[in-house]
PDB file of C-alpha atoms in Angstrom:
ATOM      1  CA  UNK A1371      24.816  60.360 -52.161  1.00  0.00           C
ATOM      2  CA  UNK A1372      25.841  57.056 -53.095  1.00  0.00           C
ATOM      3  CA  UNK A1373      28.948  57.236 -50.816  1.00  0.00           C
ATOM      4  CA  UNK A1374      25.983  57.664 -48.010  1.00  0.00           C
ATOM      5  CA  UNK A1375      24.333  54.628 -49.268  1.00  0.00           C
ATOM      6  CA  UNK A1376      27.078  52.194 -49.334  1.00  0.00           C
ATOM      7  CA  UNK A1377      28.288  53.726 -45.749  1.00  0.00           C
ATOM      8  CA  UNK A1378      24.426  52.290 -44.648  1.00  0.00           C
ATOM      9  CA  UNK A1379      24.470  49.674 -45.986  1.00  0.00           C
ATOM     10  CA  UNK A1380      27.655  48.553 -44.385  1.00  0.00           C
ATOM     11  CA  UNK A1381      26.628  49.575 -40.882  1.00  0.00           C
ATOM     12  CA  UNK A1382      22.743  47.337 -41.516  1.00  0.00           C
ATOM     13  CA  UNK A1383      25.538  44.382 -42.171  1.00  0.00           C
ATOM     14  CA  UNK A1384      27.903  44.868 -38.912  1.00  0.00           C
ATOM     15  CA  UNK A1385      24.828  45.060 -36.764  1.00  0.00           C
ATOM     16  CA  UNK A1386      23.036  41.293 -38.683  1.00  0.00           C
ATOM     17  CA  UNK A1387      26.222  39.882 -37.862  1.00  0.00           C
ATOM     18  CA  UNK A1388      26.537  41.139 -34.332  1.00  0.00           C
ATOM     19  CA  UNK A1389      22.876  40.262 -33.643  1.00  0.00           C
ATOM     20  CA  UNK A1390      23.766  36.688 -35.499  1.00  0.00           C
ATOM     21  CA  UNK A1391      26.621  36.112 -33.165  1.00  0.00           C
ATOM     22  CA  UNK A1392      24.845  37.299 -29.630  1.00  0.00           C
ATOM     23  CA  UNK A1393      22.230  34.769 -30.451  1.00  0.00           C
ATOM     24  CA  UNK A1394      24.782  32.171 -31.179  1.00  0.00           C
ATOM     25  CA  UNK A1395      26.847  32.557 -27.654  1.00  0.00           C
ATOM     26  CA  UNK A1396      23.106  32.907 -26.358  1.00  0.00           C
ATOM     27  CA  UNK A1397      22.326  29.367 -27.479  1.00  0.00           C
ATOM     28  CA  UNK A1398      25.364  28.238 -26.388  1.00  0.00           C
ATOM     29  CA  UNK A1399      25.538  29.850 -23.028  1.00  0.00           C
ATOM     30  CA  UNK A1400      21.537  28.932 -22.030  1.00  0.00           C
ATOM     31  CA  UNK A1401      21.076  25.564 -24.729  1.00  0.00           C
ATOM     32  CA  UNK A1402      17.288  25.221 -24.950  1.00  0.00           C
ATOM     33  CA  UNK A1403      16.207  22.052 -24.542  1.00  0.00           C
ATOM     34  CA  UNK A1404      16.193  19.336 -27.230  1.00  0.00           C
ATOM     35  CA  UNK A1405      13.124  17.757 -28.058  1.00  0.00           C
ATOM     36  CA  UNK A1406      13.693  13.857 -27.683  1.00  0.00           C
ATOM     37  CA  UNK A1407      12.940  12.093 -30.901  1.00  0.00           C
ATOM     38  CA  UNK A1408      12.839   8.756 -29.102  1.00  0.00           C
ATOM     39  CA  UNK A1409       9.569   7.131 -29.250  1.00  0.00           C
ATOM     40  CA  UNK A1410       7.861   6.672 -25.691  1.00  0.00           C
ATOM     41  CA  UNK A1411       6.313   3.823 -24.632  1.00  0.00           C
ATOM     42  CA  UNK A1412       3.924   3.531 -21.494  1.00  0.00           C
ATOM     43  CA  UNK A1413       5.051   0.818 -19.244  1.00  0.00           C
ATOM     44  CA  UNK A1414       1.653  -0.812 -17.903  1.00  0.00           C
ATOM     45  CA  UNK A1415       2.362  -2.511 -14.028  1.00  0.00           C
ATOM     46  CA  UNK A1416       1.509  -5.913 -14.718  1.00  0.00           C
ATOM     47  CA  UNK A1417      -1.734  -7.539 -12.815  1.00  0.00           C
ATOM     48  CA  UNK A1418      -2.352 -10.587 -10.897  1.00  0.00           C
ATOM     49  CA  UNK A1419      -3.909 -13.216 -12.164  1.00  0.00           C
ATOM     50  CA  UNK A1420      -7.969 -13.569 -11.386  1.00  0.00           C
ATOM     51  CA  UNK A1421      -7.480 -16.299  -9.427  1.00  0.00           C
ATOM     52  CA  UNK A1422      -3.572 -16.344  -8.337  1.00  0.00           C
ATOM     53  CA  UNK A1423      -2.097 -19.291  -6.869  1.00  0.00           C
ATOM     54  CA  UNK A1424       0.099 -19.423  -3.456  1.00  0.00           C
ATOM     55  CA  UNK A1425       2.322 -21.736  -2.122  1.00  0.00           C
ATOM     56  CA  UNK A1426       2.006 -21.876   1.732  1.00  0.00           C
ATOM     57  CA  UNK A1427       5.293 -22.830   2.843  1.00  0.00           C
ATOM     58  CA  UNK A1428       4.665 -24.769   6.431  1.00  0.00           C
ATOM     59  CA  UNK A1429       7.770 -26.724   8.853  1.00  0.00           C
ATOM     60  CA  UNK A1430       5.688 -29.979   8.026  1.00  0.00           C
ATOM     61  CA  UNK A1431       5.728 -28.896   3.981  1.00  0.00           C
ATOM     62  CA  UNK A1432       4.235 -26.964   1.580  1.00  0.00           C
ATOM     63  CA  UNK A1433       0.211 -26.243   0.809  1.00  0.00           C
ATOM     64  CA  UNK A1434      -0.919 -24.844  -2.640  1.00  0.00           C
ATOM     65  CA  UNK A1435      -3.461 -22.893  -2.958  1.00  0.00           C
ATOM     66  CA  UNK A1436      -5.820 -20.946  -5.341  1.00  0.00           C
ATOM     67  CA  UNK A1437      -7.588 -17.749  -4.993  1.00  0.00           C
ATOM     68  CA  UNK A1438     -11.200 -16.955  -6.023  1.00  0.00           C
ATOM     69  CA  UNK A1439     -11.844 -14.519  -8.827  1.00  0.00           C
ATOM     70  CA  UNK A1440     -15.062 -14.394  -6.958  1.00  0.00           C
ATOM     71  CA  UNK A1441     -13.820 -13.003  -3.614  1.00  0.00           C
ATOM     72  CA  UNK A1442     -11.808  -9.971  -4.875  1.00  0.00           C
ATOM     73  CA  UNK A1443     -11.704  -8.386  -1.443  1.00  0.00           C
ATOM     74  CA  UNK A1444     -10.517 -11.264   0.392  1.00  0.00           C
ATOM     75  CA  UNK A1445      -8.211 -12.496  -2.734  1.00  0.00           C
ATOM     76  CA  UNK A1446      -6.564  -9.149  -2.992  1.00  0.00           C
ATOM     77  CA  UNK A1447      -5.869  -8.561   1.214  1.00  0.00           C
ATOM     78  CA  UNK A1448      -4.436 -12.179   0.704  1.00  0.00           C
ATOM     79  CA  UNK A1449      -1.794 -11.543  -1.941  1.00  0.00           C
ATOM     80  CA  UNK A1450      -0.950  -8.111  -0.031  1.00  0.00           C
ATOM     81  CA  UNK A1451      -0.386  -9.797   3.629  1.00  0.00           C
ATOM     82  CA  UNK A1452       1.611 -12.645   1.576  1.00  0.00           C
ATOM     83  CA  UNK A1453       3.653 -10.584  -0.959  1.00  0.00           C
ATOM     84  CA  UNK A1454       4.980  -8.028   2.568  1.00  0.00           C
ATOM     85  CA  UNK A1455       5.974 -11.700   4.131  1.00  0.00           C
ATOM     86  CA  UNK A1456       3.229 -11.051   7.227  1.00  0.00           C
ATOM     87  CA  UNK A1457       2.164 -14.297   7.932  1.00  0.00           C
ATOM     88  CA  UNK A1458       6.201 -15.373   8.024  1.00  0.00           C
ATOM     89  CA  UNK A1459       6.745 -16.655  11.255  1.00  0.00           C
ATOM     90  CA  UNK A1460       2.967 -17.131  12.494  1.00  0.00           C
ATOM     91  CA  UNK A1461       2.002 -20.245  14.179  1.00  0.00           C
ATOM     92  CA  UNK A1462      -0.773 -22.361  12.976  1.00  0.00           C
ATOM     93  CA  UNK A1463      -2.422 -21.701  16.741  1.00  0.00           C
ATOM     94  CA  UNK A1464      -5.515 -23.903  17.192  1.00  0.00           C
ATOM     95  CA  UNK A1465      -6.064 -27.438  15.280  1.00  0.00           C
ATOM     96  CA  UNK A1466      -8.571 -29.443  15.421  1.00  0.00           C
ATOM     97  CA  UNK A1467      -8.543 -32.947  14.083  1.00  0.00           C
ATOM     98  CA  UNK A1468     -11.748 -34.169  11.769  1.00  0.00           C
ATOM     99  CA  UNK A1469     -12.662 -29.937  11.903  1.00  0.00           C
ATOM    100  CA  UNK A1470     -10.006 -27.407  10.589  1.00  0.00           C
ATOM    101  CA  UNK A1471      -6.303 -25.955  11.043  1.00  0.00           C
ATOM    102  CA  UNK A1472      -6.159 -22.059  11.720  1.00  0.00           C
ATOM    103  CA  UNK A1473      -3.484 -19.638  11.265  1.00  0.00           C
ATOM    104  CA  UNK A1474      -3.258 -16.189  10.605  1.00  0.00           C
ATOM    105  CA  UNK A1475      -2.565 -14.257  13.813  1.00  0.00           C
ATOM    106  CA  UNK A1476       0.651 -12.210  14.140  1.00  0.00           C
ATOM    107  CA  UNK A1477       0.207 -11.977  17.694  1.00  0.00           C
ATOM    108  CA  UNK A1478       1.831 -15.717  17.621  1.00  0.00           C
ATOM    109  CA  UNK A1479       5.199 -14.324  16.433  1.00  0.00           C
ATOM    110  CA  UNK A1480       6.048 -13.839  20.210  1.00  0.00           C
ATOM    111  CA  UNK A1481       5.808 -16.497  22.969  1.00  0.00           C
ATOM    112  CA  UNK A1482       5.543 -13.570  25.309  1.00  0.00           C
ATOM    113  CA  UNK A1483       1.469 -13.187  24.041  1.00  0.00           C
ATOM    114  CA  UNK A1484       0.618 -16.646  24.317  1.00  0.00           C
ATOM    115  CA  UNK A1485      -2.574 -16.151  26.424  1.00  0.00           C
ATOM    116  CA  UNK A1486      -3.700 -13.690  23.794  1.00  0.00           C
ATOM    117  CA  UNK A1487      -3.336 -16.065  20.937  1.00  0.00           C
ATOM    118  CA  UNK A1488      -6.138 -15.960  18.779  1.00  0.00           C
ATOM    119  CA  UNK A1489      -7.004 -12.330  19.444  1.00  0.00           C
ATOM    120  CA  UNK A1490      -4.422 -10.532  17.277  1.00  0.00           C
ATOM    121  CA  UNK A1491      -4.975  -9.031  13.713  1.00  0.00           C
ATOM    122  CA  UNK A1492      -3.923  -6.581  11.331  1.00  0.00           C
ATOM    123  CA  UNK A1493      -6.005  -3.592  12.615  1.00  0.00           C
ATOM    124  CA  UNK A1494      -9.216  -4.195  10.370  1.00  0.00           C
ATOM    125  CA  UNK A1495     -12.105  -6.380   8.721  1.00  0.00           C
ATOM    126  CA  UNK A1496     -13.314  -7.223   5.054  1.00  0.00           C
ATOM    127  CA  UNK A1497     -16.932  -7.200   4.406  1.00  0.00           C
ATOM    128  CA  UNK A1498     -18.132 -10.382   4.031  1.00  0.00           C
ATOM    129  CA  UNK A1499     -17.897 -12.139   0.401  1.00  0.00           C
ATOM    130  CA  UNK A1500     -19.907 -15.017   1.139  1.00  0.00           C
ATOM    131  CA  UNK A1501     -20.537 -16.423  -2.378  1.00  0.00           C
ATOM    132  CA  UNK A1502     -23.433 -18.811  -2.998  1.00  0.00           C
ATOM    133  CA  UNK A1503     -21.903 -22.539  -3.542  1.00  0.00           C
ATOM    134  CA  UNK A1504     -18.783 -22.398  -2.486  1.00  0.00           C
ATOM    135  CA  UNK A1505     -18.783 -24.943   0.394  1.00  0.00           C
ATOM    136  CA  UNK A1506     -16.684 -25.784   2.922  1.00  0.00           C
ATOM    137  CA  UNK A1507     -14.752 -28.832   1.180  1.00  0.00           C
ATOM    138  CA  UNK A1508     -11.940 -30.314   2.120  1.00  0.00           C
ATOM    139  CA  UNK A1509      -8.985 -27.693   1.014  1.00  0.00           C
ATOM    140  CA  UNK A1510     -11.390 -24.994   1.856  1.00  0.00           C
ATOM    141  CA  UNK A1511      -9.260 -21.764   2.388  1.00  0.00           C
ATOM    142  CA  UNK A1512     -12.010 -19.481   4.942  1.00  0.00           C
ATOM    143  CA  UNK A1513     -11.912 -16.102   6.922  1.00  0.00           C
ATOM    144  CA  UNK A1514     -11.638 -16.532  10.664  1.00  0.00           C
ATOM    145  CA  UNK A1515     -14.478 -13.984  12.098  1.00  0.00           C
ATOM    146  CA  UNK A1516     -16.420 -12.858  15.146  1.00  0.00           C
ATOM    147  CA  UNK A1517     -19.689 -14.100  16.374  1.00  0.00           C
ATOM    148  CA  UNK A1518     -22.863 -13.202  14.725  1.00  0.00           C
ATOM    149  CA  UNK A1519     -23.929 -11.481  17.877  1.00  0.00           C
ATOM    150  CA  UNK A1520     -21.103  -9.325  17.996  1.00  0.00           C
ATOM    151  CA  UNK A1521     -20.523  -9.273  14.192  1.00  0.00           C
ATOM    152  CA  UNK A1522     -23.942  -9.499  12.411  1.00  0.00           C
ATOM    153  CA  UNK A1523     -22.384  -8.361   9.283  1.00  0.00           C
ATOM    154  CA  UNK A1524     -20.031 -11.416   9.322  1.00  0.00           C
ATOM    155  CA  UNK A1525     -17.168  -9.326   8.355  1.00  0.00           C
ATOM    156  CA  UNK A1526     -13.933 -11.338   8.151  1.00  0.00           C
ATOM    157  CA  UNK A1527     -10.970 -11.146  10.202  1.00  0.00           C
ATOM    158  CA  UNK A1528      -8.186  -9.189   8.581  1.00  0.00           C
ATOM    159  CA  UNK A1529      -5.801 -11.774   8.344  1.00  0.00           C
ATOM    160  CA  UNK A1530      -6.884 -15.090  10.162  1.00  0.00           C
ATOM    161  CA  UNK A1531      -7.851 -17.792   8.031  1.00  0.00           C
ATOM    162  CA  UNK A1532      -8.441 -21.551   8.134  1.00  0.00           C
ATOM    163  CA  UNK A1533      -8.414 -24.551   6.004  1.00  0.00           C
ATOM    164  CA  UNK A1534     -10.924 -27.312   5.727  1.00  0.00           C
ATOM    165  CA  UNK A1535      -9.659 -30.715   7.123  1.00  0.00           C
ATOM    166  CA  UNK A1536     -13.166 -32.604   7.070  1.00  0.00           C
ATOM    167  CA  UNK A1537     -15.904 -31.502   4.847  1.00  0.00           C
ATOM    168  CA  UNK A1538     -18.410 -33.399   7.183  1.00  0.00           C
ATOM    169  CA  UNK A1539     -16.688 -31.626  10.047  1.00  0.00           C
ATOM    170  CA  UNK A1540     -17.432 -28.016   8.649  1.00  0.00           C
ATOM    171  CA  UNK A1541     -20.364 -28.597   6.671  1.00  0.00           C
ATOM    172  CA  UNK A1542     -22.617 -27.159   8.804  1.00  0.00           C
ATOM    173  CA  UNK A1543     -20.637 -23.363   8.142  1.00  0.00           C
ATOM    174  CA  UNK A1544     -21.486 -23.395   4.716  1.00  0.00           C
ATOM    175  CA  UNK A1545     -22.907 -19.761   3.977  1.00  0.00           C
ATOM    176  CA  UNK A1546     -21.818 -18.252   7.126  1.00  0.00           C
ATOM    177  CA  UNK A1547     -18.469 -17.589   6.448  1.00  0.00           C
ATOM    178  CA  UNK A1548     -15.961 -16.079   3.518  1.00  0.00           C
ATOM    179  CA  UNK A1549     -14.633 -19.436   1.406  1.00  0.00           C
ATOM    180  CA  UNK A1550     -11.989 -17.272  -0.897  1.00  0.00           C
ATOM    181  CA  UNK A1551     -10.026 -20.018  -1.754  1.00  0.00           C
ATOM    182  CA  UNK A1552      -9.265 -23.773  -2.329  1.00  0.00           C
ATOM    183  CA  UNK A1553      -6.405 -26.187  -1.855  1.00  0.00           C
ATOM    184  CA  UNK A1554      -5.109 -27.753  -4.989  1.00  0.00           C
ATOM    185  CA  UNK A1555      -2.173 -29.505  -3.835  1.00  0.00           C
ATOM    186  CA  UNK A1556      -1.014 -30.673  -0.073  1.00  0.00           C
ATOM    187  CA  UNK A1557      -3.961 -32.330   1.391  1.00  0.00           C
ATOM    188  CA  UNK A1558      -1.547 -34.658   3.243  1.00  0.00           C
ATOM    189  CA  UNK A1559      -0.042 -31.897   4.836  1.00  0.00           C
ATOM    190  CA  UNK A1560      -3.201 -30.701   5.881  1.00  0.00           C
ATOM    191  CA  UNK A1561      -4.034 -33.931   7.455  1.00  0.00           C
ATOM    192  CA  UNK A1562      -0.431 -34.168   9.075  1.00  0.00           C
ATOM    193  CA  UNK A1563      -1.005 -30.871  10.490  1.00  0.00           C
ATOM    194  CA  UNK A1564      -4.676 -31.241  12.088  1.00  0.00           C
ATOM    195  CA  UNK A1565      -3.207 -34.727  13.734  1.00  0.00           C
ATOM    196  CA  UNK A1566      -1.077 -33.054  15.550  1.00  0.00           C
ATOM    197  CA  UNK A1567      -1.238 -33.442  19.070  1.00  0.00           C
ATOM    198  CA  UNK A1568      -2.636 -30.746  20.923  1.00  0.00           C
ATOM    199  CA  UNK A1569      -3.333 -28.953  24.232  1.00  0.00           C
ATOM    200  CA  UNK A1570      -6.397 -28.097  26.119  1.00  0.00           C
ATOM    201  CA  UNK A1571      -6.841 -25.148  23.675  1.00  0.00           C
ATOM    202  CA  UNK A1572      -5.948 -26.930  20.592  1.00  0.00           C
ATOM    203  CA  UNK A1573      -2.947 -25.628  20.396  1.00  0.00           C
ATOM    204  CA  UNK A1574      -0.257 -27.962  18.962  1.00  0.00           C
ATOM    205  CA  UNK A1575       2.172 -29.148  21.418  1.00  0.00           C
ATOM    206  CA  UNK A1576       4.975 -28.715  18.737  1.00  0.00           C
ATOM    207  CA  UNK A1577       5.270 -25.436  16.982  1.00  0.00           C
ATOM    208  CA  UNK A1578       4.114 -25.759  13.490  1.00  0.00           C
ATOM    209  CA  UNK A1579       4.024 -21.754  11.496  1.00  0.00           C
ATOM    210  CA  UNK A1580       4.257 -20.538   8.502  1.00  0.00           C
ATOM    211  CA  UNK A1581       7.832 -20.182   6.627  1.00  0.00           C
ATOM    212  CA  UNK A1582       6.381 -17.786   4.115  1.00  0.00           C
ATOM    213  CA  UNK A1583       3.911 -18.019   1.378  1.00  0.00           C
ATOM    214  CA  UNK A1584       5.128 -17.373  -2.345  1.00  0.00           C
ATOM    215  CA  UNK A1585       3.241 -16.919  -5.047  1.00  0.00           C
ATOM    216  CA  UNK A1586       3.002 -19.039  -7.820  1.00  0.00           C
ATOM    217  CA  UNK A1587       2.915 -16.770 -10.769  1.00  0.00           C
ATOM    218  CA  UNK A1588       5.026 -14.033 -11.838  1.00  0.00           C
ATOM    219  CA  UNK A1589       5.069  -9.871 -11.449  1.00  0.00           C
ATOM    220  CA  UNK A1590       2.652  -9.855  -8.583  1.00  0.00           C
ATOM    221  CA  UNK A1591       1.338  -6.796  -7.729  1.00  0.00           C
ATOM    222  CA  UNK A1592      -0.079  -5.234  -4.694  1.00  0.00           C
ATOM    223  CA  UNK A1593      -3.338  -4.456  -4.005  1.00  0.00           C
ATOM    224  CA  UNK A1594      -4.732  -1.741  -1.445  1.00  0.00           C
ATOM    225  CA  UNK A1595      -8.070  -3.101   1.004  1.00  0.00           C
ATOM    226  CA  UNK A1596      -9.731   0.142   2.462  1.00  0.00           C
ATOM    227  CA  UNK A1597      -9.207  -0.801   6.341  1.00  0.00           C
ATOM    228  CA  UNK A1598     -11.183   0.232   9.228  1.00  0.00           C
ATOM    229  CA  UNK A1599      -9.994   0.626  12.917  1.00  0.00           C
ATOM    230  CA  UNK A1600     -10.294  -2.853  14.251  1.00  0.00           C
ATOM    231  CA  UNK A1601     -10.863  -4.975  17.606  1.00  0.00           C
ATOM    232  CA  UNK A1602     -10.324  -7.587  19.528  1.00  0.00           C
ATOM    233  CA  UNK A1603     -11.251 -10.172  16.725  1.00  0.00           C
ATOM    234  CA  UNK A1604     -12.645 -12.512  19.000  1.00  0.00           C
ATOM    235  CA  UNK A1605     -14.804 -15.127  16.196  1.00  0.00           C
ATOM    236  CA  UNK A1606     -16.115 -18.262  17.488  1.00  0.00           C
ATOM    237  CA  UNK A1607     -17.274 -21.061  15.365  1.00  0.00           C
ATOM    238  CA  UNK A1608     -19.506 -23.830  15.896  1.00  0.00           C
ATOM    239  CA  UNK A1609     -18.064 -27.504  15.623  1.00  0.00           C
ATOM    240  CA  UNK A1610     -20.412 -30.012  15.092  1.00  0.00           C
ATOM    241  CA  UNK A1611     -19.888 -33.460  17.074  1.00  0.00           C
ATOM    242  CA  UNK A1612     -21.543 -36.764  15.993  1.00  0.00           C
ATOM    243  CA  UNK A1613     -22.626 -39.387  19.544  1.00  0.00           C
ATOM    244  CA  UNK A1614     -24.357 -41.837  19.080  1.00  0.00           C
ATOM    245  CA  UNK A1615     -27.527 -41.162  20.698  1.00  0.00           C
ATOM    246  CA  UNK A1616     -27.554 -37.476  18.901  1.00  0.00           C
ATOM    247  CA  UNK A1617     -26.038 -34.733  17.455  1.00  0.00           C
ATOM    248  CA  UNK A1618     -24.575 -31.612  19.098  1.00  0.00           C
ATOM    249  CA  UNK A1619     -23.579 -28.659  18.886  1.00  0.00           C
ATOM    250  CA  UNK A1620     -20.308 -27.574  20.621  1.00  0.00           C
ATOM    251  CA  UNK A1621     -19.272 -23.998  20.746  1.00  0.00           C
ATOM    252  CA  UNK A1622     -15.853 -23.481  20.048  1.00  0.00           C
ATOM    253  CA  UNK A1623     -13.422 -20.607  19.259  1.00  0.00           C
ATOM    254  CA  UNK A1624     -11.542 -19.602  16.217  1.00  0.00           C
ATOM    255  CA  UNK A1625     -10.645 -16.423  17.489  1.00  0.00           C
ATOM    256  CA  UNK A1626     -10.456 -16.537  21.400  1.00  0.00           C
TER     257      UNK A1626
END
């Protein structure tokens, strides 16, 4: 009887060790993975500034410019187009002395479209973000748009834009179009730009573009603007002209 005992006892041990082992070459063949005692730490994207400053590199030097917390739309489209290098390359296509300098259309990249100069965008608008008192001062950085007959909404051009030259000039366009910005440094080169001399369509005789635009702050991060199909932007503007019987009102384009 107790010879039958031990013998069972023996055989319960063989088989806990041979279990014991199996599940030892298990582990070894099929490791489970090992839970990673290293603390984690969520790595936030950093933000732009509210109101992010650019400089706009130019071939007759550089413009600095800030960003309105106020205009998010506009602000945001701004640092996208700038931060992807869009405007690189784009000519500053109609300038008008005493009035404004625009840029923004990549249509100007290629001599080939020079007729259609003026026309060319990035394939949508931005809702208007016309912000009570913010004027049209010297420095002013605007959207380029289409007529109110043809754009009631004043919705901005995608990526046209101009810059004041002469408060008294644009004074008259205060509340009628998208100021998202102002210059803060390089009003000479502003001036130097708008005296250029020009053609019948205000186009500078000399090339004068954009070498890039670079922001002035660091870890910028891009921002998406919901874009609609887009058109022909074709945005006029009214240019006010002092005579000195009386003043007029001469229709001119700042997106033929």
């Amino acid at each position: 009887m107790k010879l039958k005992l031990l013998y069972t006892l023996l055989a319960m041990s063989i088989l806990f060790a041979g279990c014991k082992s199996q599940k030892a070459q298990e582990t070894i063949d099929n490791p489970q993975p090992v839970e990673d005692s290293t603390t984690k730490v969520a790595v936030e994207k950093p933000k732009i500034p509210e109101e992010p400053i650019f400089k706009i590199i130019t071939t007759e030097g550089i413009i600095t410019v800030k960003l309105y917390k106020e205009t998010p739309l506009h602000r945001d489209n701004f640092v996208k187009l700038a931060t992807q290098n869009f405007y690189d390359g784009m000519l500053f296509h109609r300038v008008i002395k005493d009035f404004m300098i625009q840029v923004g259309d990549p249509l100007t990249k290629d001599t080939a479209n020079v007729k259609l100069y003026g026309t060319g965008g990035p394939g949508y608008t931005i809702p208007a973000e016309i912000v009570e008192g913010k004027t049209h001062k010297k420095g002013a950085l605007a959207a380029a748009r289409r007529g109110d007959a043809a754009n009631p909404n004043r919705e901005s051009s995608g990526s046209q834009f101009y810059i004041v030259q002469n408060e008294m000039g644009c004074k008259h366009l205060d509340g009628q179009y998208t100021i998202f910005g102002e210059t803060i440094d390089g009003f000479d080169i502003i001036d130097k730009i708008a005296s250029a001399k020009t053609d019948g369509r205000d186009r500078p005789l000399k090339d004068i573009y954009i070498v890039t635009i670079v922001p002035d702050f660091k870890n910028v991060t891009e921002s998406k603007v919901e874009s609609s199909t887009g058109e022909t932007e074709n945005t006029t503007l009214e240019k006010k002209e002092v005579t000195p019987d009386k003043k007029e009102n001469k229709l001119t384009k700042i997106v033929k």
